[in-house]
GROMACS .gro file of C-alpha atoms in nm:
model
  181
    1UNK     CA    1 -10.622  13.090   2.344
    2UNK     CA    2 -10.522  12.954   2.686
    3UNK     CA    3 -10.165  12.968   2.802
    4UNK     CA    4 -10.006  12.623   2.814
    5UNK     CA    5  -9.923  12.487   3.157
    6UNK     CA    6  -9.916  12.134   3.296
    7UNK     CA    7 -10.097  12.233   3.613
    8UNK     CA    8 -10.416  12.433   3.636
    9UNK     CA    9 -10.422  12.803   3.715
   10UNK     CA   10 -10.612  12.952   4.009
   11UNK     CA   11 -10.735  13.291   4.124
   12UNK     CA   12 -10.393  13.342   4.288
   13UNK     CA   13 -10.236  13.338   3.941
   14UNK     CA   14 -10.477  13.611   3.828
   15UNK     CA   15 -10.379  13.831   4.124
   16UNK     CA   16 -10.010  13.763   4.056
   17UNK     CA   17 -10.024  13.910   3.704
   18UNK     CA   18  -9.819  14.226   3.650
   19UNK     CA   19 -10.007  14.556   3.682
   20UNK     CA   20 -10.198  14.640   3.368
   21UNK     CA   21 -10.208  14.283   3.240
   22UNK     CA   22 -10.558  14.133   3.226
   23UNK     CA   23 -10.667  13.773   3.193
   24UNK     CA   24 -10.967  13.554   3.259
   25UNK     CA   25 -10.963  13.213   3.419
   26UNK     CA   26 -11.200  12.943   3.295
   27UNK     CA   27 -11.186  12.593   3.437
   28UNK     CA   28 -10.826  12.643   3.545
   29UNK     CA   29 -10.708  12.774   3.206
   30UNK     CA   30 -10.572  13.127   3.179
   31UNK     CA   31 -10.684  13.341   2.882
   32UNK     CA   32 -10.493  13.664   2.826
   33UNK     CA   33 -10.700  13.967   2.722
   34UNK     CA   34 -10.596  14.213   2.453
   35UNK     CA   35 -10.662  14.583   2.517
   36UNK     CA   36 -10.996  14.694   2.369
   37UNK     CA   37 -11.012  14.935   2.077
   38UNK     CA   38 -11.182  15.276   2.079
   39UNK     CA   39 -11.510  15.155   1.921
   40UNK     CA   40 -11.534  14.876   2.178
   41UNK     CA   41 -11.494  15.129   2.459
   42UNK     CA   42 -11.749  15.368   2.305
   43UNK     CA   43 -12.008  15.087   2.291
   44UNK     CA   44 -11.918  14.977   2.646
   45UNK     CA   45 -11.955  15.329   2.784
   46UNK     CA   46 -12.277  15.401   2.596
   47UNK     CA   47 -12.450  15.076   2.691
   48UNK     CA   48 -12.341  15.103   3.055
   49UNK     CA   49 -12.473  15.459   3.075
   50UNK     CA   50 -12.802  15.366   2.904
   51UNK     CA   51 -12.867  15.069   3.134
   52UNK     CA   52 -12.764  15.261   3.446
   53UNK     CA   53 -12.989  15.554   3.349
   54UNK     CA   54 -13.289  15.323   3.302
   55UNK     CA   55 -13.234  15.155   3.639
   56UNK     CA   56 -13.209  15.493   3.816
   57UNK     CA   57 -13.522  15.628   3.645
   58UNK     CA   58 -13.711  15.318   3.760
   59UNK     CA   59 -13.566  15.342   4.113
   60UNK     CA   60 -13.434  14.992   4.058
   61UNK     CA   61 -13.196  14.810   4.286
   62UNK     CA   62 -12.976  14.648   4.020
   63UNK     CA   63 -12.620  14.769   3.978
   64UNK     CA   64 -12.420  14.805   3.656
   65UNK     CA   65 -12.047  14.731   3.647
   66UNK     CA   66 -11.837  14.782   3.332
   67UNK     CA   67 -11.507  14.599   3.291
   68UNK     CA   68 -11.272  14.559   3.452
   69UNK     CA   69 -11.494  14.404   3.718
   70UNK     CA   70 -11.427  14.064   3.877
   71UNK     CA   71 -11.694  13.796   3.854
   72UNK     CA   72 -11.636  13.473   4.043
   73UNK     CA   73 -11.898  13.248   3.882
   74UNK     CA   74 -11.828  12.928   4.071
   75UNK     CA   75 -11.754  12.837   4.429
   76UNK     CA   76 -11.406  12.717   4.327
   77UNK     CA   77 -11.088  12.914   4.259
   78UNK     CA   78 -11.057  12.809   3.894
   79UNK     CA   79 -11.304  13.045   3.723
   80UNK     CA   80 -11.276  13.425   3.712
   81UNK     CA   81 -11.413  13.641   3.433
   82UNK     CA   82 -11.436  14.013   3.357
   83UNK     CA   83 -11.747  14.060   3.141
   84UNK     CA   84 -11.764  14.387   2.952
   85UNK     CA   85 -12.084  14.476   3.141
   86UNK     CA   86 -12.232  14.297   3.442
   87UNK     CA   87 -12.574  14.379   3.583
   88UNK     CA   88 -12.630  14.242   3.933
   89UNK     CA   89 -12.970  14.264   4.102
   90UNK     CA   90 -12.890  14.065   4.417
   91UNK     CA   91 -12.662  14.291   4.621
   92UNK     CA   92 -12.574  13.998   4.849
   93UNK     CA   93 -12.354  13.873   4.564
   94UNK     CA   94 -12.141  14.189   4.578
   95UNK     CA   95 -11.832  14.239   4.791
   96UNK     CA   96 -11.516  14.450   4.771
   97UNK     CA   97 -11.356  14.206   4.525
   98UNK     CA   98 -11.650  14.193   4.282
   99UNK     CA   99 -11.942  13.957   4.229
  100UNK     CA  100 -11.962  13.609   4.380
  101UNK     CA  101 -12.203  13.411   4.168
  102UNK     CA  102 -12.380  13.478   3.842
  103UNK     CA  103 -12.480  13.831   3.743
  104UNK     CA  104 -12.837  13.861   3.619
  105UNK     CA  105 -12.733  14.007   3.284
  106UNK     CA  106 -12.399  13.999   3.106
  107UNK     CA  107 -12.305  14.187   2.791
  108UNK     CA  108 -11.988  14.101   2.600
  109UNK     CA  109 -11.863  14.323   2.318
  110UNK     CA  110 -11.688  14.110   2.058
  111UNK     CA  111 -11.331  14.193   1.964
  112UNK     CA  112 -11.142  14.009   1.689
  113UNK     CA  113 -10.942  13.825   1.956
  114UNK     CA  114 -11.250  13.735   2.167
  115UNK     CA  115 -11.493  13.614   1.898
  116UNK     CA  116 -11.468  13.239   1.965
  117UNK     CA  117 -11.457  13.294   2.338
  118UNK     CA  118 -11.770  13.516   2.349
  119UNK     CA  119 -11.984  13.307   2.113
  120UNK     CA  120 -11.886  12.962   2.239
  121UNK     CA  121 -11.690  12.923   2.563
  122UNK     CA  122 -11.854  13.206   2.756
  123UNK     CA  123 -12.200  13.127   2.620
  124UNK     CA  124 -12.180  12.780   2.775
  125UNK     CA  125 -12.009  12.909   3.090
  126UNK     CA  126 -12.271  13.178   3.155
  127UNK     CA  127 -12.563  12.947   3.082
  128UNK     CA  128 -12.430  12.680   3.320
  129UNK     CA  129 -12.354  12.937   3.593
  130UNK     CA  130 -12.711  13.072   3.609
  131UNK     CA  131 -12.683  13.404   3.424
  132UNK     CA  132 -13.038  13.503   3.329
  133UNK     CA  133 -12.962  13.696   3.011
  134UNK     CA  134 -12.654  13.721   2.787
  135UNK     CA  135 -12.598  13.970   2.505
  136UNK     CA  136 -12.317  13.932   2.252
  137UNK     CA  137 -12.267  14.275   2.096
  138UNK     CA  138 -12.081  14.231   1.767
  139UNK     CA  139 -11.950  14.564   1.625
  140UNK     CA  140 -11.806  14.402   1.312
  141UNK     CA  141 -12.140  14.245   1.212
  142UNK     CA  142 -12.341  14.529   1.370
  143UNK     CA  143 -12.572  14.290   1.547
  144UNK     CA  144 -12.657  14.171   1.897
  145UNK     CA  145 -12.728  13.808   1.980
  146UNK     CA  146 -12.953  13.776   2.285
  147UNK     CA  147 -12.985  13.465   2.500
  148UNK     CA  148 -13.266  13.437   2.756
  149UNK     CA  149 -13.138  13.135   2.947
  150UNK     CA  150 -13.433  13.119   3.187
  151UNK     CA  151 -13.674  13.071   2.898
  152UNK     CA  152 -13.446  12.820   2.721
  153UNK     CA  153 -13.538  12.980   2.388
  154UNK     CA  154 -13.327  12.995   2.076
  155UNK     CA  155 -13.117  13.313   2.067
  156UNK     CA  156 -13.267  13.624   1.911
  157UNK     CA  157 -13.054  13.828   1.671
  158UNK     CA  158 -13.102  14.203   1.634
  159UNK     CA  159 -12.934  14.455   1.410
  160UNK     CA  160 -12.780  14.763   1.571
  161UNK     CA  161 -13.062  14.966   1.410
  162UNK     CA  162 -13.337  14.767   1.587
  163UNK     CA  163 -13.480  14.828   1.935
  164UNK     CA  164 -13.355  14.542   2.150
  165UNK     CA  165 -13.567  14.450   2.454
  166UNK     CA  166 -13.393  14.355   2.777
  167UNK     CA  167 -13.570  14.051   2.915
  168UNK     CA  168 -13.481  14.118   3.277
  169UNK     CA  169 -13.634  14.467   3.260
  170UNK     CA  170 -13.984  14.480   3.114
  171UNK     CA  171 -14.025  14.793   2.903
  172UNK     CA  172 -13.654  14.867   2.850
  173UNK     CA  173 -13.528  14.872   2.491
  174UNK     CA  174 -13.198  14.992   2.350
  175UNK     CA  175 -13.103  15.073   1.991
  176UNK     CA  176 -12.725  15.044   1.968
  177UNK     CA  177 -12.700  15.257   1.653
  178UNK     CA  178 -12.869  15.547   1.837
  179UNK     CA  179 -12.611  15.528   2.115
  180UNK     CA  180 -12.323  15.552   1.869
  181UNK     CA  181 -12.433  15.873   1.694
   0.00000   0.00000   0.00000
């Protein structure tokens, strides 16, 4: 839920937050972020490692950044997000502050406090910004919803026990349940 304020927030407000406090900024509205639980972090670590390992084995040029990692989707100062995992293949988008522009692939791991945000607000935001692929990893439902925005297809839904293909990498599949053993 956004914090109420008559004026809109900017990137400066994000940088003015006290140490340890995290928030995202979407269209000038500030959304505070709750600390993730242990299962969330286990999934984050395992997926990041799996994706990074695949890229290295393929001698790929994409880079994997787990949260917290700043993504400035728009050219304005009113949108700043920290996806759980960002995969960026165009290194020109990277600088010391994070990523300027849309990552190629974003993975969000649903928490009870982020459910509406991940499935609705961020889905629209990422699609409009030019993200190529978006995964919503839902530990509670043990499923992954995959959006291939470039193909404009309906989302595909996979169970954690199924091999999930990554559209931006031909030949790469991940089975979330295998990572959590």
